[in-house]
Amino acid sequence: MRRIHLTALLSAALLALGLVAAPAAQADSVSPDPPGANDFTCKPSAVHPYPVVLVPGTFETMAKNWSLLSPVLKDQGYCVFSLNYGVVNGVPASGPVADSAAELGQFVQSVLGATGAKQVDLVGHSQGGMMPRYYLGFLGGAKYVHQLIGIAPSNHGTQGLIAPSPAGMVLDTTATSTACQACADQYAGSAFMAQLNSIGDTVAGPAYTVISTRYDEVVTPYTSQALAGSSKQVTNLVLQDYCPLDTIEHDQSPNDPNVWALVSNALLQAGPADPSYRPVCA
């Protein structure tokens, strides 16, 4: 694979893929809100007391990542919110992961302030399922989060460096790209990964649910996504254990109805997802 060294090349590749619009200085100008999301007049119900914040993955905008799941959750009665973060030279979710975690923290506070809720549930894809762990463990976010649900999260990094290609996200195993700090941070064994996991996989308070697919070609091996912890706090789910014929891969996992069913189950729990739940597979 050709090495990618320049931010301009990365931006051009993403524009060609249609993953981002023209370069923007602010995260909230990168894409529109997903359907059903970011109604700051929404008030959580007694049945669904926690607003749901959808966190996109590397190179993803909230509109691209969550346009299908957001209205599903809204129709189920949740107050749904989402954000763009880590925008560097118009490329979403490509900045330093620690800085993105701080942006997430600010957004959570705005959601709590608007809704009157005490905590939120976070649902994140890829980097968006891992990055909140920095917010929980290092930025005081644990008291504001009821549960973190990661869809194909890069919890322990990946064996190659995440990079864009005409086929979508791929791995640059040279691990030399300097165009995307978030990509370098997610390389297994990076200084960021060592810091993130130095305090353990979980912190006291929130529940954690991980939803992985055996066909993940980006966060590899897929087993690295699982978190260590008590069954009272952590549930690790592999999609094919529930829907064996489902071959969804990394990029499209947030758009899979079977994944939605597992997310919905997790959101209904006082703790993490119920591993005995069996969805009706699509």
PDB file of C-alpha atoms in Angstrom:
ATOM      1  CA  MET A   1       0.000   0.000   0.000  1.00  0.00           C
ATOM      2  CA  ARG A   2       1.259   3.505  -0.762  1.00  0.00           C
ATOM      3  CA  ARG A   3       2.107   5.462   2.368  1.00  0.00           C
ATOM      4  CA  ILE A   4       0.077   8.565   3.137  1.00  0.00           C
ATOM      5  CA  HIS A   5       2.169  11.371   4.606  1.00  0.00           C
ATOM      6  CA  LEU A   6       0.307  14.600   3.828  1.00  0.00           C
ATOM      7  CA  THR A   7      -2.897  15.907   5.345  1.00  0.00           C
ATOM      8  CA  ALA A   8      -3.839  17.348   1.973  1.00  0.00           C
ATOM      9  CA  LEU A   9      -3.724  13.917   0.386  1.00  0.00           C
ATOM     10  CA  LEU A  10      -5.898  12.490   3.144  1.00  0.00           C
ATOM     11  CA  SER A  11      -8.446  15.269   2.737  1.00  0.00           C
ATOM     12  CA  ALA A  12      -8.523  14.807  -1.018  1.00  0.00           C
ATOM     13  CA  ALA A  13      -9.041  11.070  -0.675  1.00  0.00           C
ATOM     14  CA  LEU A  14     -11.923  11.523   1.738  1.00  0.00           C
ATOM     15  CA  LEU A  15     -13.555  14.111  -0.495  1.00  0.00           C
ATOM     16  CA  ALA A  16     -13.297  11.726  -3.422  1.00  0.00           C
ATOM     17  CA  LEU A  17     -14.906   8.979  -1.342  1.00  0.00           C
ATOM     18  CA  GLY A  18     -17.758  11.297  -0.389  1.00  0.00           C
ATOM     19  CA  LEU A  19     -16.985  10.833   3.320  1.00  0.00           C
ATOM     20  CA  VAL A  20     -16.725  14.578   3.942  1.00  0.00           C
ATOM     21  CA  ALA A  21     -17.887  17.768   2.344  1.00  0.00           C
ATOM     22  CA  ALA A  22     -15.639  20.693   1.551  1.00  0.00           C
ATOM     23  CA  PRO A  23     -13.149  21.549   4.343  1.00  0.00           C
ATOM     24  CA  ALA A  24     -14.711  23.229   7.343  1.00  0.00           C
ATOM     25  CA  ALA A  25     -13.250  24.933  10.356  1.00  0.00           C
ATOM     26  CA  GLN A  26     -15.842  23.793  12.870  1.00  0.00           C
ATOM     27  CA  ALA A  27     -17.038  20.268  13.617  1.00  0.00           C
ATOM     28  CA  ASP A  28     -20.717  21.167  13.444  1.00  0.00           C
ATOM     29  CA  SER A  29     -20.390  22.400   9.854  1.00  0.00           C
ATOM     30  CA  VAL A  30     -19.096  19.099   8.488  1.00  0.00           C
ATOM     31  CA  SER A  31     -22.484  17.449   8.081  1.00  0.00           C
ATOM     32  CA  PRO A  32     -26.160  17.870   8.913  1.00  0.00           C
ATOM     33  CA  ASP A  33     -27.819  16.237  11.884  1.00  0.00           C
ATOM     34  CA  PRO A  34     -28.903  12.616  11.432  1.00  0.00           C
ATOM     35  CA  PRO A  35     -32.697  12.217  11.163  1.00  0.00           C
ATOM     36  CA  GLY A  36     -34.267  12.337  14.613  1.00  0.00           C
ATOM     37  CA  ALA A  37     -31.157  13.655  16.346  1.00  0.00           C
ATOM     38  CA  ASN A  38     -30.253  16.882  18.136  1.00  0.00           C
ATOM     39  CA  ASP A  39     -33.667  18.094  19.183  1.00  0.00           C
ATOM     40  CA  PHE A  40     -32.514  20.036  22.233  1.00  0.00           C
ATOM     41  CA  THR A  41     -36.115  20.528  23.341  1.00  0.00           C
ATOM     42  CA  CYS A  42     -36.519  16.755  23.851  1.00  0.00           C
ATOM     43  CA  LYS A  43     -37.166  15.657  27.428  1.00  0.00           C
ATOM     44  CA  PRO A  44     -36.393  12.051  28.430  1.00  0.00           C
ATOM     45  CA  SER A  45     -39.304   9.907  29.568  1.00  0.00           C
ATOM     46  CA  ALA A  46     -39.503   7.736  32.657  1.00  0.00           C
ATOM     47  CA  VAL A  47     -39.228   4.700  30.390  1.00  0.00           C
ATOM     48  CA  HIS A  48     -36.105   6.039  28.628  1.00  0.00           C
ATOM     49  CA  PRO A  49     -34.493   8.392  31.163  1.00  0.00           C
ATOM     50  CA  TYR A  50     -31.066   8.565  29.529  1.00  0.00           C
ATOM     51  CA  PRO A  51     -30.501  10.615  26.371  1.00  0.00           C
ATOM     52  CA  VAL A  52     -28.589   8.622  23.756  1.00  0.00           C
ATOM     53  CA  VAL A  53     -25.474  10.240  22.291  1.00  0.00           C
ATOM     54  CA  LEU A  54     -24.273   8.668  19.037  1.00  0.00           C
ATOM     55  CA  VAL A  55     -20.509   8.981  18.496  1.00  0.00           C
ATOM     56  CA  PRO A  56     -19.150   8.404  14.959  1.00  0.00           C
ATOM     57  CA  GLY A  57     -15.919   6.673  14.015  1.00  0.00           C
ATOM     58  CA  THR A  58     -12.716   7.737  12.284  1.00  0.00           C
ATOM     59  CA  PHE A  59     -13.316   9.752   9.077  1.00  0.00           C
ATOM     60  CA  GLU A  60     -17.070   9.489   9.732  1.00  0.00           C
ATOM     61  CA  THR A  61     -19.592  12.275  10.152  1.00  0.00           C
ATOM     62  CA  MET A  62     -22.620  11.921  12.360  1.00  0.00           C
ATOM     63  CA  ALA A  63     -24.847  11.955   9.277  1.00  0.00           C
ATOM     64  CA  LYS A  64     -22.947   9.177   7.521  1.00  0.00           C
ATOM     65  CA  ASN A  65     -22.603   6.991  10.596  1.00  0.00           C
ATOM     66  CA  TRP A  66     -26.030   7.381  12.166  1.00  0.00           C
ATOM     67  CA  SER A  67     -28.648   8.312   9.543  1.00  0.00           C
ATOM     68  CA  LEU A  68     -30.279   4.881   9.864  1.00  0.00           C
ATOM     69  CA  LEU A  69     -29.976   4.069  13.563  1.00  0.00           C
ATOM     70  CA  SER A  70     -30.833   7.550  14.830  1.00  0.00           C
ATOM     71  CA  PRO A  71     -34.467   7.535  13.628  1.00  0.00           C
ATOM     72  CA  VAL A  72     -34.886   3.957  14.869  1.00  0.00           C
ATOM     73  CA  LEU A  73     -33.948   5.022  18.394  1.00  0.00           C
ATOM     74  CA  LYS A  74     -36.045   8.184  18.115  1.00  0.00           C
ATOM     75  CA  ASP A  75     -39.063   6.077  17.158  1.00  0.00           C
ATOM     76  CA  GLN A  76     -38.422   3.903  20.218  1.00  0.00           C
ATOM     77  CA  GLY A  77     -38.881   6.985  22.384  1.00  0.00           C
ATOM     78  CA  TYR A  78     -35.322   8.080  23.106  1.00  0.00           C
ATOM     79  CA  CYS A  79     -33.964  11.597  23.026  1.00  0.00           C
ATOM     80  CA  VAL A  80     -31.181  11.163  20.474  1.00  0.00           C
ATOM     81  CA  PHE A  81     -28.131  13.346  19.978  1.00  0.00           C
ATOM     82  CA  SER A  82     -24.975  13.172  17.909  1.00  0.00           C
ATOM     83  CA  LEU A  83     -21.887  15.223  17.121  1.00  0.00           C
ATOM     84  CA  ASN A  84     -18.933  15.630  14.823  1.00  0.00           C
ATOM     85  CA  TYR A  85     -15.564  15.852  16.551  1.00  0.00           C
ATOM     86  CA  GLY A  86     -11.836  15.858  15.932  1.00  0.00           C
ATOM     87  CA  VAL A  87     -12.137  17.794  12.676  1.00  0.00           C
ATOM     88  CA  VAL A  88      -8.702  18.615  11.238  1.00  0.00           C
ATOM     89  CA  ASN A  89      -8.470  20.306   7.834  1.00  0.00           C
ATOM     90  CA  GLY A  90     -12.077  19.334   7.183  1.00  0.00           C
ATOM     91  CA  VAL A  91     -11.529  15.662   7.990  1.00  0.00           C
ATOM     92  CA  PRO A  92     -13.814  14.444  10.800  1.00  0.00           C
ATOM     93  CA  ALA A  93     -12.625  12.311  13.715  1.00  0.00           C
ATOM     94  CA  SER A  94      -8.989  12.521  12.640  1.00  0.00           C
ATOM     95  CA  GLY A  95      -7.530  14.664  15.422  1.00  0.00           C
ATOM     96  CA  PRO A  96      -5.827  13.461  18.620  1.00  0.00           C
ATOM     97  CA  VAL A  97      -8.163  11.096  20.455  1.00  0.00           C
ATOM     98  CA  ALA A  98      -7.621  12.797  23.818  1.00  0.00           C
ATOM     99  CA  ASP A  99      -8.706  16.141  22.350  1.00  0.00           C
ATOM    100  CA  SER A 100     -11.759  14.506  20.794  1.00  0.00           C
ATOM    101  CA  ALA A 101     -12.679  13.045  24.192  1.00  0.00           C
ATOM    102  CA  ALA A 102     -12.679  16.567  25.613  1.00  0.00           C
ATOM    103  CA  GLU A 103     -15.014  17.663  22.807  1.00  0.00           C
ATOM    104  CA  LEU A 104     -17.318  14.762  23.656  1.00  0.00           C
ATOM    105  CA  GLY A 105     -17.332  15.850  27.293  1.00  0.00           C
ATOM    106  CA  GLN A 106     -18.427  19.347  26.334  1.00  0.00           C
ATOM    107  CA  PHE A 107     -21.189  17.949  24.140  1.00  0.00           C
ATOM    108  CA  VAL A 108     -22.445  15.650  26.904  1.00  0.00           C
ATOM    109  CA  GLN A 109     -22.691  18.637  29.226  1.00  0.00           C
ATOM    110  CA  SER A 110     -24.751  20.508  26.651  1.00  0.00           C
ATOM    111  CA  VAL A 111     -27.101  17.518  26.327  1.00  0.00           C
ATOM    112  CA  LEU A 112     -27.476  17.164  30.090  1.00  0.00           C
ATOM    113  CA  GLY A 113     -28.093  20.888  30.449  1.00  0.00           C
ATOM    114  CA  ALA A 114     -30.803  20.906  27.781  1.00  0.00           C
ATOM    115  CA  THR A 115     -32.582  17.712  28.806  1.00  0.00           C
ATOM    116  CA  GLY A 116     -32.258  17.912  32.584  1.00  0.00           C
ATOM    117  CA  ALA A 117     -30.978  14.320  32.648  1.00  0.00           C
ATOM    118  CA  LYS A 118     -28.277  13.266  35.103  1.00  0.00           C
ATOM    119  CA  GLN A 119     -26.545  10.818  32.754  1.00  0.00           C
ATOM    120  CA  VAL A 120     -26.442   9.791  29.102  1.00  0.00           C
ATOM    121  CA  ASP A 121     -25.986   6.532  27.247  1.00  0.00           C
ATOM    122  CA  LEU A 122     -23.177   6.632  24.677  1.00  0.00           C
ATOM    123  CA  VAL A 123     -23.351   4.517  21.497  1.00  0.00           C
ATOM    124  CA  GLY A 124     -20.173   4.716  19.452  1.00  0.00           C
ATOM    125  CA  HIS A 125     -18.727   3.128  16.330  1.00  0.00           C
ATOM    126  CA  SER A 126     -15.034   2.232  15.949  1.00  0.00           C
ATOM    127  CA  GLN A 127     -13.036   5.153  17.404  1.00  0.00           C
ATOM    128  CA  GLY A 128     -16.380   6.434  18.684  1.00  0.00           C
ATOM    129  CA  GLY A 129     -16.731   3.303  20.826  1.00  0.00           C
ATOM    130  CA  MET A 130     -13.221   3.573  22.235  1.00  0.00           C
ATOM    131  CA  MET A 131     -12.614   7.325  22.548  1.00  0.00           C
ATOM    132  CA  PRO A 132     -15.339   7.770  25.209  1.00  0.00           C
ATOM    133  CA  ARG A 133     -13.303   5.491  27.494  1.00  0.00           C
ATOM    134  CA  TYR A 134     -10.714   8.269  27.700  1.00  0.00           C
ATOM    135  CA  TYR A 135     -13.481  10.691  28.644  1.00  0.00           C
ATOM    136  CA  LEU A 136     -14.705   8.268  31.329  1.00  0.00           C
ATOM    137  CA  GLY A 137     -11.303   7.395  32.733  1.00  0.00           C
ATOM    138  CA  PHE A 138      -9.266  10.585  32.431  1.00  0.00           C
ATOM    139  CA  LEU A 139     -11.662  13.516  32.077  1.00  0.00           C
ATOM    140  CA  GLY A 140     -14.180  12.826  34.835  1.00  0.00           C
ATOM    141  CA  GLY A 141     -16.897  11.580  32.517  1.00  0.00           C
ATOM    142  CA  ALA A 142     -17.788   8.422  34.431  1.00  0.00           C
ATOM    143  CA  LYS A 143     -20.348  10.171  36.623  1.00  0.00           C
ATOM    144  CA  TYR A 144     -22.191  11.487  33.569  1.00  0.00           C
ATOM    145  CA  VAL A 145     -22.476   8.213  31.654  1.00  0.00           C
ATOM    146  CA  HIS A 146     -24.852   5.369  32.440  1.00  0.00           C
ATOM    147  CA  GLN A 147     -23.598   3.010  29.736  1.00  0.00           C
ATOM    148  CA  LEU A 148     -21.093   2.950  26.883  1.00  0.00           C
ATOM    149  CA  ILE A 149     -22.084   0.750  23.941  1.00  0.00           C
ATOM    150  CA  GLY A 150     -19.293   0.194  21.437  1.00  0.00           C
ATOM    151  CA  ILE A 151     -19.982  -1.091  17.922  1.00  0.00           C
ATOM    152  CA  ALA A 152     -16.712  -2.544  16.559  1.00  0.00           C
ATOM    153  CA  PRO A 153     -14.706  -0.365  18.975  1.00  0.00           C
ATOM    154  CA  SER A 154     -10.918  -0.016  18.766  1.00  0.00           C
ATOM    155  CA  ASN A 155     -10.539  -0.665  22.488  1.00  0.00           C
ATOM    156  CA  HIS A 156      -7.023  -2.097  22.329  1.00  0.00           C
ATOM    157  CA  GLY A 157      -5.965  -0.663  19.011  1.00  0.00           C
ATOM    158  CA  THR A 158      -5.640  -2.427  15.707  1.00  0.00           C
ATOM    159  CA  GLN A 159      -2.777  -4.283  14.077  1.00  0.00           C
ATOM    160  CA  GLY A 160      -2.497  -1.797  11.215  1.00  0.00           C
ATOM    161  CA  LEU A 161      -2.898   1.939  10.833  1.00  0.00           C
ATOM    162  CA  ILE A 162      -6.358   3.050   9.729  1.00  0.00           C
ATOM    163  CA  ALA A 163      -6.287   4.867   6.384  1.00  0.00           C
ATOM    164  CA  PRO A 164      -8.792   5.707   3.630  1.00  0.00           C
ATOM    165  CA  SER A 165      -8.841   4.054   0.217  1.00  0.00           C
ATOM    166  CA  PRO A 166     -11.271   3.970  -2.738  1.00  0.00           C
ATOM    167  CA  ALA A 167     -12.767   0.852  -1.122  1.00  0.00           C
ATOM    168  CA  GLY A 168     -13.347   2.584   2.222  1.00  0.00           C
ATOM    169  CA  MET A 169     -11.357   2.285   5.426  1.00  0.00           C
ATOM    170  CA  VAL A 170      -8.380  -0.058   5.191  1.00  0.00           C
ATOM    171  CA  LEU A 171      -5.254  -0.801   7.201  1.00  0.00           C
ATOM    172  CA  ASP A 172      -1.865   0.679   6.351  1.00  0.00           C
ATOM    173  CA  THR A 173       0.423  -1.851   8.004  1.00  0.00           C
ATOM    174  CA  THR A 174       3.445   0.386   7.494  1.00  0.00           C
ATOM    175  CA  ALA A 175       2.190   2.458  10.437  1.00  0.00           C
ATOM    176  CA  THR A 176       3.993   5.517   9.115  1.00  0.00           C
ATOM    177  CA  SER A 177       1.162   7.855   8.164  1.00  0.00           C
ATOM    178  CA  THR A 178       1.322  11.263   9.796  1.00  0.00           C
ATOM    179  CA  ALA A 179      -1.804  12.650   8.152  1.00  0.00           C
ATOM    180  CA  CYS A 180      -4.202  11.415  10.855  1.00  0.00           C
ATOM    181  CA  GLN A 181      -3.273  11.567  14.527  1.00  0.00           C
ATOM    182  CA  ALA A 182      -6.362   9.581  15.491  1.00  0.00           C
ATOM    183  CA  CYS A 183      -5.143   6.796  13.213  1.00  0.00           C
ATOM    184  CA  ALA A 184      -1.728   6.738  14.864  1.00  0.00           C
ATOM    185  CA  ASP A 185      -3.347   6.788  18.309  1.00  0.00           C
ATOM    186  CA  GLN A 186      -5.371   3.691  17.390  1.00  0.00           C
ATOM    187  CA  TYR A 187      -2.365   1.635  16.346  1.00  0.00           C
ATOM    188  CA  ALA A 188      -1.968  -1.303  18.745  1.00  0.00           C
ATOM    189  CA  GLY A 189       0.923  -0.560  21.073  1.00  0.00           C
ATOM    190  CA  SER A 190       0.813   3.215  20.567  1.00  0.00           C
ATOM    191  CA  ALA A 191       1.580   5.557  23.449  1.00  0.00           C
ATOM    192  CA  PHE A 192      -2.066   6.584  23.517  1.00  0.00           C
ATOM    193  CA  MET A 193      -3.284   2.986  23.756  1.00  0.00           C
ATOM    194  CA  ALA A 194      -0.825   2.299  26.555  1.00  0.00           C
ATOM    195  CA  GLN A 195      -2.160   5.297  28.485  1.00  0.00           C
ATOM    196  CA  LEU A 196      -5.817   4.485  27.817  1.00  0.00           C
ATOM    197  CA  ASN A 197      -5.528   0.937  29.117  1.00  0.00           C
ATOM    198  CA  SER A 198      -3.082   1.693  31.926  1.00  0.00           C
ATOM    199  CA  ILE A 199      -6.025   2.110  34.320  1.00  0.00           C
ATOM    200  CA  GLY A 200      -7.779  -1.049  33.146  1.00  0.00           C
ATOM    201  CA  ASP A 201     -10.522  -1.583  30.620  1.00  0.00           C
ATOM    202  CA  THR A 202     -13.276  -0.084  32.759  1.00  0.00           C
ATOM    203  CA  VAL A 203     -13.795   2.455  35.513  1.00  0.00           C
ATOM    204  CA  ALA A 204     -16.298   2.380  38.343  1.00  0.00           C
ATOM    205  CA  GLY A 205     -19.816   3.516  37.527  1.00  0.00           C
ATOM    206  CA  PRO A 206     -20.779   3.046  33.879  1.00  0.00           C
ATOM    207  CA  ALA A 207     -21.820  -0.224  32.281  1.00  0.00           C
ATOM    208  CA  TYR A 208     -20.083  -1.367  29.087  1.00  0.00           C
ATOM    209  CA  THR A 209     -21.412  -3.314  26.108  1.00  0.00           C
ATOM    210  CA  VAL A 210     -19.237  -4.302  23.140  1.00  0.00           C
ATOM    211  CA  ILE A 211     -20.747  -5.525  19.862  1.00  0.00           C
ATOM    212  CA  SER A 212     -18.194  -7.084  17.486  1.00  0.00           C
ATOM    213  CA  THR A 213     -18.367  -8.814  14.118  1.00  0.00           C
ATOM    214  CA  ARG A 214     -16.083 -11.659  13.114  1.00  0.00           C
ATOM    215  CA  TYR A 215     -15.857 -10.068   9.670  1.00  0.00           C
ATOM    216  CA  ASP A 216     -14.218  -6.882  10.937  1.00  0.00           C
ATOM    217  CA  GLU A 217     -11.323  -6.052   8.635  1.00  0.00           C
ATOM    218  CA  VAL A 218     -10.342  -2.724  10.240  1.00  0.00           C
ATOM    219  CA  VAL A 219     -10.135  -3.278  14.016  1.00  0.00           C
ATOM    220  CA  THR A 220      -8.203  -6.521  14.024  1.00  0.00           C
ATOM    221  CA  PRO A 221      -8.244  -9.029  15.483  1.00  0.00           C
ATOM    222  CA  TYR A 222     -11.915  -8.548  16.271  1.00  0.00           C
ATOM    223  CA  THR A 223     -11.355 -10.235  19.635  1.00  0.00           C
ATOM    224  CA  SER A 224      -9.234  -7.234  20.689  1.00  0.00           C
ATOM    225  CA  GLN A 225     -12.422  -5.185  20.908  1.00  0.00           C
ATOM    226  CA  ALA A 226     -13.660  -7.049  24.002  1.00  0.00           C
ATOM    227  CA  LEU A 227     -13.308  -5.472  27.434  1.00  0.00           C
ATOM    228  CA  ALA A 228     -12.256  -7.231  30.618  1.00  0.00           C
ATOM    229  CA  GLY A 229     -14.558  -6.797  33.582  1.00  0.00           C
ATOM    230  CA  SER A 230     -17.242  -8.251  35.796  1.00  0.00           C
ATOM    231  CA  SER A 231     -20.340  -9.606  34.066  1.00  0.00           C
ATOM    232  CA  LYS A 232     -22.307  -7.130  36.180  1.00  0.00           C
ATOM    233  CA  GLN A 233     -20.508  -4.275  34.401  1.00  0.00           C
ATOM    234  CA  VAL A 234     -19.377  -5.645  31.022  1.00  0.00           C
ATOM    235  CA  THR A 235     -21.038  -7.658  28.272  1.00  0.00           C
ATOM    236  CA  ASN A 236     -19.058  -8.610  25.172  1.00  0.00           C
ATOM    237  CA  LEU A 237     -21.236  -9.689  22.249  1.00  0.00           C
ATOM    238  CA  VAL A 238     -20.122 -11.206  18.942  1.00  0.00           C
ATOM    239  CA  LEU A 239     -22.806 -10.627  16.325  1.00  0.00           C
ATOM    240  CA  GLN A 240     -22.442 -14.045  14.693  1.00  0.00           C
ATOM    241  CA  ASP A 241     -23.118 -15.792  18.011  1.00  0.00           C
ATOM    242  CA  TYR A 242     -26.657 -14.390  17.644  1.00  0.00           C
ATOM    243  CA  CYS A 243     -27.081 -14.138  13.876  1.00  0.00           C
ATOM    244  CA  PRO A 244     -24.689 -16.693  12.315  1.00  0.00           C
ATOM    245  CA  LEU A 245     -25.510 -15.773   8.715  1.00  0.00           C
ATOM    246  CA  ASP A 246     -24.789 -12.069   9.188  1.00  0.00           C
ATOM    247  CA  THR A 247     -21.546 -11.158   7.384  1.00  0.00           C
ATOM    248  CA  ILE A 248     -21.557  -7.404   8.071  1.00  0.00           C
ATOM    249  CA  GLU A 249     -18.080  -5.876   8.210  1.00  0.00           C
ATOM    250  CA  HIS A 250     -16.621  -2.918  10.086  1.00  0.00           C
ATOM    251  CA  ASP A 251     -17.742   0.136   8.155  1.00  0.00           C
ATOM    252  CA  GLN A 252     -21.388  -0.868   7.737  1.00  0.00           C
ATOM    253  CA  SER A 253     -21.948  -2.400  11.179  1.00  0.00           C
ATOM    254  CA  PRO A 254     -23.895   0.639  12.493  1.00  0.00           C
ATOM    255  CA  ASN A 255     -26.345   0.170   9.599  1.00  0.00           C
ATOM    256  CA  ASP A 256     -27.140  -3.477  10.373  1.00  0.00           C
ATOM    257  CA  PRO A 257     -30.654  -4.147  11.795  1.00  0.00           C
ATOM    258  CA  ASN A 258     -29.249  -7.049  13.828  1.00  0.00           C
ATOM    259  CA  VAL A 259     -26.772  -4.686  15.458  1.00  0.00           C
ATOM    260  CA  TRP A 260     -29.628  -2.269  16.124  1.00  0.00           C
ATOM    261  CA  ALA A 261     -31.487  -5.020  17.991  1.00  0.00           C
ATOM    262  CA  LEU A 262     -28.470  -5.657  20.227  1.00  0.00           C
ATOM    263  CA  VAL A 263     -28.059  -1.929  20.858  1.00  0.00           C
ATOM    264  CA  SER A 264     -31.737  -1.582  21.754  1.00  0.00           C
ATOM    265  CA  ASN A 265     -31.471  -4.485  24.185  1.00  0.00           C
ATOM    266  CA  ALA A 266     -28.488  -2.903  25.866  1.00  0.00           C
ATOM    267  CA  LEU A 267     -30.225   0.458  26.199  1.00  0.00           C
ATOM    268  CA  LEU A 268     -33.120  -1.181  28.064  1.00  0.00           C
ATOM    269  CA  GLN A 269     -30.883  -2.629  30.777  1.00  0.00           C
ATOM    270  CA  ALA A 270     -29.938  -1.181  34.147  1.00  0.00           C
ATOM    271  CA  GLY A 271     -26.458  -2.562  33.463  1.00  0.00           C
ATOM    272  CA  PRO A 272     -24.850  -3.868  30.277  1.00  0.00           C
ATOM    273  CA  ALA A 273     -26.651  -5.858  27.583  1.00  0.00           C
ATOM    274  CA  ASP A 274     -28.352  -9.101  28.545  1.00  0.00           C
ATOM    275  CA  PRO A 275     -26.265 -11.827  26.825  1.00  0.00           C
ATOM    276  CA  SER A 276     -29.210 -14.236  26.921  1.00  0.00           C
ATOM    277  CA  TYR A 277     -31.291 -11.987  24.677  1.00  0.00           C
ATOM    278  CA  ARG A 278     -31.857 -13.454  21.211  1.00  0.00           C
ATOM    279  CA  PRO A 279     -32.833 -11.030  18.441  1.00  0.00           C
ATOM    280  CA  VAL A 280     -35.003 -11.991  15.490  1.00  0.00           C
ATOM    281  CA  CYS A 281     -32.269 -11.909  12.874  1.00  0.00           C
ATOM    282  CA  ALA A 282     -32.910  -9.966   9.695  1.00  0.00           C
TER     283      ALA A 282
END
